mmCIF file of C-alpha atoms and ligand atoms in Angstrom:
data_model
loop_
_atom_site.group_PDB
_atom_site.id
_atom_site.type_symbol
_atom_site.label_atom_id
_atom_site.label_comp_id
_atom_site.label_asym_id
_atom_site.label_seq_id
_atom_site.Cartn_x
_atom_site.Cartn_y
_atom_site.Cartn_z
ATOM 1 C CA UNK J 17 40.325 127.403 85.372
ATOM 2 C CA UNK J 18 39.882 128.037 81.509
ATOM 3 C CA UNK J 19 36.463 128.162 80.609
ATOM 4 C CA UNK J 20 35.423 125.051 78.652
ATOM 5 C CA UNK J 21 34.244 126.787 75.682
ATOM 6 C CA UNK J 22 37.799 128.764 75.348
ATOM 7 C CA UNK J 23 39.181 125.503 75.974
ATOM 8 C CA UNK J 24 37.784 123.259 73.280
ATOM 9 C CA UNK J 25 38.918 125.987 70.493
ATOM 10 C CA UNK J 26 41.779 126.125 72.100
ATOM 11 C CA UNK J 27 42.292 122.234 71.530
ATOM 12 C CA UNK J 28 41.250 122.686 68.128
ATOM 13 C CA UNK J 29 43.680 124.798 67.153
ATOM 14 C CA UNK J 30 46.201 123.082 68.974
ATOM 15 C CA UNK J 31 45.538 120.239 66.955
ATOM 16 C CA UNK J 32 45.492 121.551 63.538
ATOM 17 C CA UNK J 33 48.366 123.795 63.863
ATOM 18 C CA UNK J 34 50.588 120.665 65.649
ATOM 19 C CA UNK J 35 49.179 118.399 62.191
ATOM 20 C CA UNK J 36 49.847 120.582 59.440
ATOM 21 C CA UNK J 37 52.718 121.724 60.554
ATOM 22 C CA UNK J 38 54.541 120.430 63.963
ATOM 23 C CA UNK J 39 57.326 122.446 64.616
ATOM 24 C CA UNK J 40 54.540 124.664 65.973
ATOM 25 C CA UNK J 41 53.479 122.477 68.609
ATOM 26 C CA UNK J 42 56.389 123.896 71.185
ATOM 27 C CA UNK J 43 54.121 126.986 71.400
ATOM 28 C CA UNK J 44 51.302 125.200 72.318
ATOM 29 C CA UNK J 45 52.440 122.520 74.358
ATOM 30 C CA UNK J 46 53.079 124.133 77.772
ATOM 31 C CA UNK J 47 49.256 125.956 78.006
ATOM 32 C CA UNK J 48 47.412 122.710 76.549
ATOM 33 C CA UNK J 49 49.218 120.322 79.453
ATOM 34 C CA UNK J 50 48.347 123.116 82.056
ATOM 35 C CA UNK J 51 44.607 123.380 80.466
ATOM 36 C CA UNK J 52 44.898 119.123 80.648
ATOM 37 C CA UNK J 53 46.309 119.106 84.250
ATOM 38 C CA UNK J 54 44.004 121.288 85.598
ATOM 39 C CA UNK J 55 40.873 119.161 83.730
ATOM 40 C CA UNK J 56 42.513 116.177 85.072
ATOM 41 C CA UNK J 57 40.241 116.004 88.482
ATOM 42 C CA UNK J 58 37.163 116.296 86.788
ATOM 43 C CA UNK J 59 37.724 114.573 83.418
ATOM 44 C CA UNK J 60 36.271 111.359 84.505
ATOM 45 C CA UNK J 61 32.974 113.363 85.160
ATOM 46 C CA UNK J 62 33.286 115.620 81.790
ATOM 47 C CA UNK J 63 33.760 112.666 79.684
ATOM 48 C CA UNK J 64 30.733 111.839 77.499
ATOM 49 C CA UNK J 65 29.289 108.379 78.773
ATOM 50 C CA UNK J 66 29.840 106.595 75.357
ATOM 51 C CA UNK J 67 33.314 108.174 74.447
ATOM 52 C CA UNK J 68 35.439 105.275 74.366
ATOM 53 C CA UNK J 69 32.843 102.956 72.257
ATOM 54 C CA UNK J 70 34.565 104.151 68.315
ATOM 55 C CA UNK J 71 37.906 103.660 70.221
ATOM 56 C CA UNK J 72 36.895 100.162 71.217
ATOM 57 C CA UNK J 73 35.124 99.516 67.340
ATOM 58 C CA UNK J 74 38.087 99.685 65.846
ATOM 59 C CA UNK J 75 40.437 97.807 68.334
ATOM 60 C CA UNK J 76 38.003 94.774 67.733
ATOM 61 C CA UNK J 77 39.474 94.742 64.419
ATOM 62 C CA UNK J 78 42.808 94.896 64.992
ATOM 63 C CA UNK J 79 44.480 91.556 64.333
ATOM 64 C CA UNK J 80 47.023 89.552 65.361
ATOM 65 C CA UNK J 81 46.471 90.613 69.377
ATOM 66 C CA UNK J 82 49.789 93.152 69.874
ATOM 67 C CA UNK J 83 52.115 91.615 72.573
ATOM 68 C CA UNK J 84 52.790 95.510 73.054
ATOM 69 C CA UNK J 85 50.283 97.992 72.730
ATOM 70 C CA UNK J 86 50.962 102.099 73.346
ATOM 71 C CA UNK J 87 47.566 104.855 74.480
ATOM 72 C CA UNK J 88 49.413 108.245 73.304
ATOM 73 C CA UNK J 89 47.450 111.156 75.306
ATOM 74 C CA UNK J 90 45.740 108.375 77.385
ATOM 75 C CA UNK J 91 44.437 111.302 80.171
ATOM 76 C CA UNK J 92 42.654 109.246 82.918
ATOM 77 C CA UNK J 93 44.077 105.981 81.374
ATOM 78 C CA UNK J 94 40.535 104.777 80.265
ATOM 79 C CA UNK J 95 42.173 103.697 76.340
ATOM 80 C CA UNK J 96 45.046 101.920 78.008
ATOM 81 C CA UNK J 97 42.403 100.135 80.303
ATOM 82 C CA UNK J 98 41.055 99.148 77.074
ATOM 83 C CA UNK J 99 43.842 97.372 75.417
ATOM 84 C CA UNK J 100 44.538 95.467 78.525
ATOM 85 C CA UNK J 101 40.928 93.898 78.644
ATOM 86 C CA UNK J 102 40.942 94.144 74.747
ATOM 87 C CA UNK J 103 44.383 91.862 74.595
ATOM 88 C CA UNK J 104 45.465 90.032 77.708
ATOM 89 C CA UNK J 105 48.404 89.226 76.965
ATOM 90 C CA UNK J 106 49.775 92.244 75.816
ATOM 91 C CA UNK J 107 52.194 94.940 77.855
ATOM 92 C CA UNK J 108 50.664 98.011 77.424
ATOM 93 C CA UNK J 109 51.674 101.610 78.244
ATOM 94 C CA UNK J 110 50.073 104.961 78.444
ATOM 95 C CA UNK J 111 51.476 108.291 77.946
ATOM 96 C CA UNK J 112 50.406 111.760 78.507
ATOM 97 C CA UNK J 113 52.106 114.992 79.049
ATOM 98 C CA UNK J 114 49.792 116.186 81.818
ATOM 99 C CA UNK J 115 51.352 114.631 85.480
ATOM 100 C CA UNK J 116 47.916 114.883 87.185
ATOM 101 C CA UNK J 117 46.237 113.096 84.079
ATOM 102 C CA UNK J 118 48.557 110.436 84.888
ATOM 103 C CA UNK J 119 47.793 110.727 88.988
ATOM 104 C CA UNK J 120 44.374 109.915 87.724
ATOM 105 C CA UNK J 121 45.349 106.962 85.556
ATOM 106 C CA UNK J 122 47.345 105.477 88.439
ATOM 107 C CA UNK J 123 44.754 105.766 90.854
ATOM 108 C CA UNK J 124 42.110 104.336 88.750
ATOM 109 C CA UNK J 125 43.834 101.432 87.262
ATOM 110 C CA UNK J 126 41.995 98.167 88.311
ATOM 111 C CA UNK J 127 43.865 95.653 90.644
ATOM 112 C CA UNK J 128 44.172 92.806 87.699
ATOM 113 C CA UNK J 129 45.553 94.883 85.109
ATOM 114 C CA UNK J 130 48.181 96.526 87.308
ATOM 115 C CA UNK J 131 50.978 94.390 86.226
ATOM 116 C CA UNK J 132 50.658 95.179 82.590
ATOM 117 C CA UNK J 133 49.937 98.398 82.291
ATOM 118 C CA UNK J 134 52.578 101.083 83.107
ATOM 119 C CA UNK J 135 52.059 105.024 82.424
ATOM 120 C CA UNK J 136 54.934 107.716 81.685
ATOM 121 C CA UNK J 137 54.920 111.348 81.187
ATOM 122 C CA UNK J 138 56.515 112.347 77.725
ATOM 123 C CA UNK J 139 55.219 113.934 74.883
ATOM 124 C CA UNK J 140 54.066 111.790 72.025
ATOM 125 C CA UNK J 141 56.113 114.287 69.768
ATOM 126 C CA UNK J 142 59.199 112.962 70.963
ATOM 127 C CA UNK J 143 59.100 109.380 72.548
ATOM 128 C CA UNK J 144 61.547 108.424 74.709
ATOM 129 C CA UNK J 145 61.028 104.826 73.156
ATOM 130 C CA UNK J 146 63.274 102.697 70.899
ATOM 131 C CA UNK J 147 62.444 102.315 66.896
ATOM 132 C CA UNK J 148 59.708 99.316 66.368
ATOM 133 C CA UNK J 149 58.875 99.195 69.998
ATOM 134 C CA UNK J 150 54.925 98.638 69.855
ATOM 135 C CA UNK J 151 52.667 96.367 67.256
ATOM 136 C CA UNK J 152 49.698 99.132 68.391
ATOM 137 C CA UNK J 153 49.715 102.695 68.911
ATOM 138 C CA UNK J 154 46.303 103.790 69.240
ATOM 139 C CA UNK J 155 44.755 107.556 70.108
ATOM 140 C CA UNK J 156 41.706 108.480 71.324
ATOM 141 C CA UNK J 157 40.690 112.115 71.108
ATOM 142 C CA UNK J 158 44.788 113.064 71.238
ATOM 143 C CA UNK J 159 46.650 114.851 68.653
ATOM 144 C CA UNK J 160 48.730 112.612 66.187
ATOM 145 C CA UNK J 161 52.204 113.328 65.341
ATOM 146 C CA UNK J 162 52.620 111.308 62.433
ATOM 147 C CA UNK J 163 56.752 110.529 62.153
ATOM 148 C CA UNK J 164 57.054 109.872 65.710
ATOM 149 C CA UNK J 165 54.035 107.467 65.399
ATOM 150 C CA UNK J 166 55.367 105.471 62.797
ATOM 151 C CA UNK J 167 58.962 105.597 64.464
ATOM 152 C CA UNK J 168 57.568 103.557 67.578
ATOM 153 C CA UNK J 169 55.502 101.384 65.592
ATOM 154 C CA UNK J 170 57.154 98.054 65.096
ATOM 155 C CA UNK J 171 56.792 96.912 60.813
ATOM 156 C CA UNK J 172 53.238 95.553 60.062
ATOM 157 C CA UNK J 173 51.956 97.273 63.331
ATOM 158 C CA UNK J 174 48.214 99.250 63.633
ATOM 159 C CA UNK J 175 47.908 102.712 64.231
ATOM 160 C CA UNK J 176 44.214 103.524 65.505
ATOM 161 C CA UNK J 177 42.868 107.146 65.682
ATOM 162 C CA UNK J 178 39.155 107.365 67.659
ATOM 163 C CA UNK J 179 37.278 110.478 68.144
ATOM 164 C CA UNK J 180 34.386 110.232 70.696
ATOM 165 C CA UNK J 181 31.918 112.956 68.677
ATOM 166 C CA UNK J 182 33.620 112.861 65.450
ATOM 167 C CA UNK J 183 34.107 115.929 63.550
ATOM 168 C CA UNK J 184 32.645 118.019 66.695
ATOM 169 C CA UNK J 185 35.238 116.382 69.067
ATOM 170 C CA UNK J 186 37.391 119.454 69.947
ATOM 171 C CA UNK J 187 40.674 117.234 69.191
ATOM 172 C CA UNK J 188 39.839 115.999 65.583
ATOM 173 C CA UNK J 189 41.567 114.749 62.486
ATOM 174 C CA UNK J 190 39.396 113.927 59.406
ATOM 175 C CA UNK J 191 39.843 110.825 57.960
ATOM 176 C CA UNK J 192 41.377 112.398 54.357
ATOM 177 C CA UNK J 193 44.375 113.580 56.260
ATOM 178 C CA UNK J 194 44.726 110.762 58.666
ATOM 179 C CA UNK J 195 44.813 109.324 55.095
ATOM 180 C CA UNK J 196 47.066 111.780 53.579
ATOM 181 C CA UNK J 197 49.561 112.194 56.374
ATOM 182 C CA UNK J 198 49.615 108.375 56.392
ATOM 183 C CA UNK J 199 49.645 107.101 52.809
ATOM 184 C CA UNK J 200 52.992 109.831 52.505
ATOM 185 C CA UNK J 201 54.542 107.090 55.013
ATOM 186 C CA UNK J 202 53.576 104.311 53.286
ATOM 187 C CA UNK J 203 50.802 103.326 55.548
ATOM 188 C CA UNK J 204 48.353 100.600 54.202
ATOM 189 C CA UNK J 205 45.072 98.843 55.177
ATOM 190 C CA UNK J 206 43.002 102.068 55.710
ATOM 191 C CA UNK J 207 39.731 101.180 57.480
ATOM 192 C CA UNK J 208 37.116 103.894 59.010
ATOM 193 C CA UNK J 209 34.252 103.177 61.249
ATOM 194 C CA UNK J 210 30.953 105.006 62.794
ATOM 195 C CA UNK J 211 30.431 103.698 66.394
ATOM 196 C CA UNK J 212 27.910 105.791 69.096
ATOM 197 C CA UNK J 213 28.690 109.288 68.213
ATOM 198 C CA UNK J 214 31.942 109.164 67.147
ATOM 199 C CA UNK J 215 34.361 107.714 64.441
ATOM 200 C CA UNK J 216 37.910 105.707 64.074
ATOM 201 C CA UNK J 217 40.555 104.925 61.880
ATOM 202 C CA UNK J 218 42.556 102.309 61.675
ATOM 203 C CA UNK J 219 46.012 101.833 59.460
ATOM 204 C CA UNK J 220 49.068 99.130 58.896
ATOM 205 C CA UNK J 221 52.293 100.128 58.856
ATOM 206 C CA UNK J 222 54.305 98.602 56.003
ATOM 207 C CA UNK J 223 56.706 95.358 56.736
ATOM 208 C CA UNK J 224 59.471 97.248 55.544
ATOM 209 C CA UNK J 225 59.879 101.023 54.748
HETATM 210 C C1 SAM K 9 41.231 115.125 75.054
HETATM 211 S S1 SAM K 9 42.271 114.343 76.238
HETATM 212 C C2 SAM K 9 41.921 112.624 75.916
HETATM 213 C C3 SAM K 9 42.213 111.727 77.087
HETATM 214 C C4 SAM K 9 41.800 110.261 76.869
HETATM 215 N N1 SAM K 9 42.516 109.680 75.759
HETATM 216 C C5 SAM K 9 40.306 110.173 76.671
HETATM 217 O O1 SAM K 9 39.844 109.981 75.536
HETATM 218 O O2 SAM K 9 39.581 110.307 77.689
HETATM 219 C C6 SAM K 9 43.854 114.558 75.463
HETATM 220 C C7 SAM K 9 45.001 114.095 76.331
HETATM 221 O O3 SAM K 9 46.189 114.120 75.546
HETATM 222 C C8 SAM K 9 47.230 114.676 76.304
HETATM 223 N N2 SAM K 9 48.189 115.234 75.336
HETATM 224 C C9 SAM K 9 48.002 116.239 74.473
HETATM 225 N N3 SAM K 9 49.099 116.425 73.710
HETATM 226 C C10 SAM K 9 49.983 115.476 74.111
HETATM 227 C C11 SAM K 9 51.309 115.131 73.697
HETATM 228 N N4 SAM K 9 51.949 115.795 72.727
HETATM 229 N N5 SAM K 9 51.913 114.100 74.300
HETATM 230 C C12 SAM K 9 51.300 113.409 75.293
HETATM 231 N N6 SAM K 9 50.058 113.694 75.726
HETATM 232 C C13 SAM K 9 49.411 114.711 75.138
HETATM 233 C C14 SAM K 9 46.570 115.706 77.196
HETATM 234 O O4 SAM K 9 47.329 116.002 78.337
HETATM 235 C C15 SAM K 9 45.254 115.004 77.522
HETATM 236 O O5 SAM K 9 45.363 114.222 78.689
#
């Protein structure tokens, strides 16, 4: 296995060369899912005990409730878990590159949320979704790809963007170019937050672009 250390620069650079400029991220996708698949066993036990609480700050402000909610890079499928309890009436999905990641998610997803919540391998670069199909995408500690994002997002929809140690969370995005990348695509409603030891983002997509 990679050591951790290696890893988590690893994931940093991932993520700032697949931000600033994506057509890079075909180099890097193939070692991060095998770095992610092989985590995928243990991730549960790696995962700091408050990582999910800026992920679920922010989703307490999202409003109206999405009937259709998306967790890109949802790993163990603890975010999607979250927007089912969050919203229960909502269909939500999870997707993650890493097949044993999802193995995980499957295994651990609680017997009353099983009908809502489905999860499906693709990349969040390219979505094998329709235009518009989700009023939330949300991210927690995963890599945003900003075009594809707001493709999938339906007008007026939420992006959210959570990162469980903030700026020392190997997979992070400050929240200038969260604002930058998203203000270019005429994203509106910028809110940040500060929850345990992490931060979030949250951002509308415009009624019409
Ligand atoms: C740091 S983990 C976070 C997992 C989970 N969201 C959490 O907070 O516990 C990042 C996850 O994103 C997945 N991932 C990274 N790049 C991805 C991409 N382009 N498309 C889909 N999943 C991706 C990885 O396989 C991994 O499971």
């Amino acid at each position: 296995m990679i050591p951790v250390s290696i890893g988590r620069r690893f994931a940093r650079l991932a993520t700032n060369a697949a931000v600033g400029r994506p057509r890079l991220w075909g180099l890097f996708r193939p070692l991060l899912r095998r770095q992610f698949d092989a985590l995928a066993p243990h991730w549960d036990s790696i995962r700091i005990e408050d990582s999910l609480v800026p992920y679920e700050t922010a989703l307490a402000a999202v409003d109206p409730a999405p009937s259709r909610a998306l967790d890109l890079g949802t790993g163990t499928g603890v975010g999607a878990f979250a927007l089912a309890r969050r919203f229960p009436q909502a269909e939500v999905v999870g997707v993650d590159l890493a097949e044993r990641m999802l193995e995980e998610a499957r295994r651990n997803t609680p017997e009353d949320l099983r009908a809502r919540i489905r999860f499906r391998r693709a990349d969040a670069s390219a979505l094998p979704f329709e235009d518009g199909s989700f009023e939330l995408v949300a991210h927690a500690n995963m890599i945003p790809f900003f075009d594809e994002l707001a493709r999938v997002l339906a007008p007026g929809g939420r992006a959210l963007f959570a990162f469980s140690s903030g700026a020392t969370t190997p997979i992070y995005v400050s929240p200038e170019r969260l604002r930058r990348e998203l203000a270019r695509r005429g994203f509106t409603d910028f809110a940040e937050f500060g929850a345990a030891r992490g931060t979030a983002f949250l951002a509308r997509k415009p009624d019409r672009i």
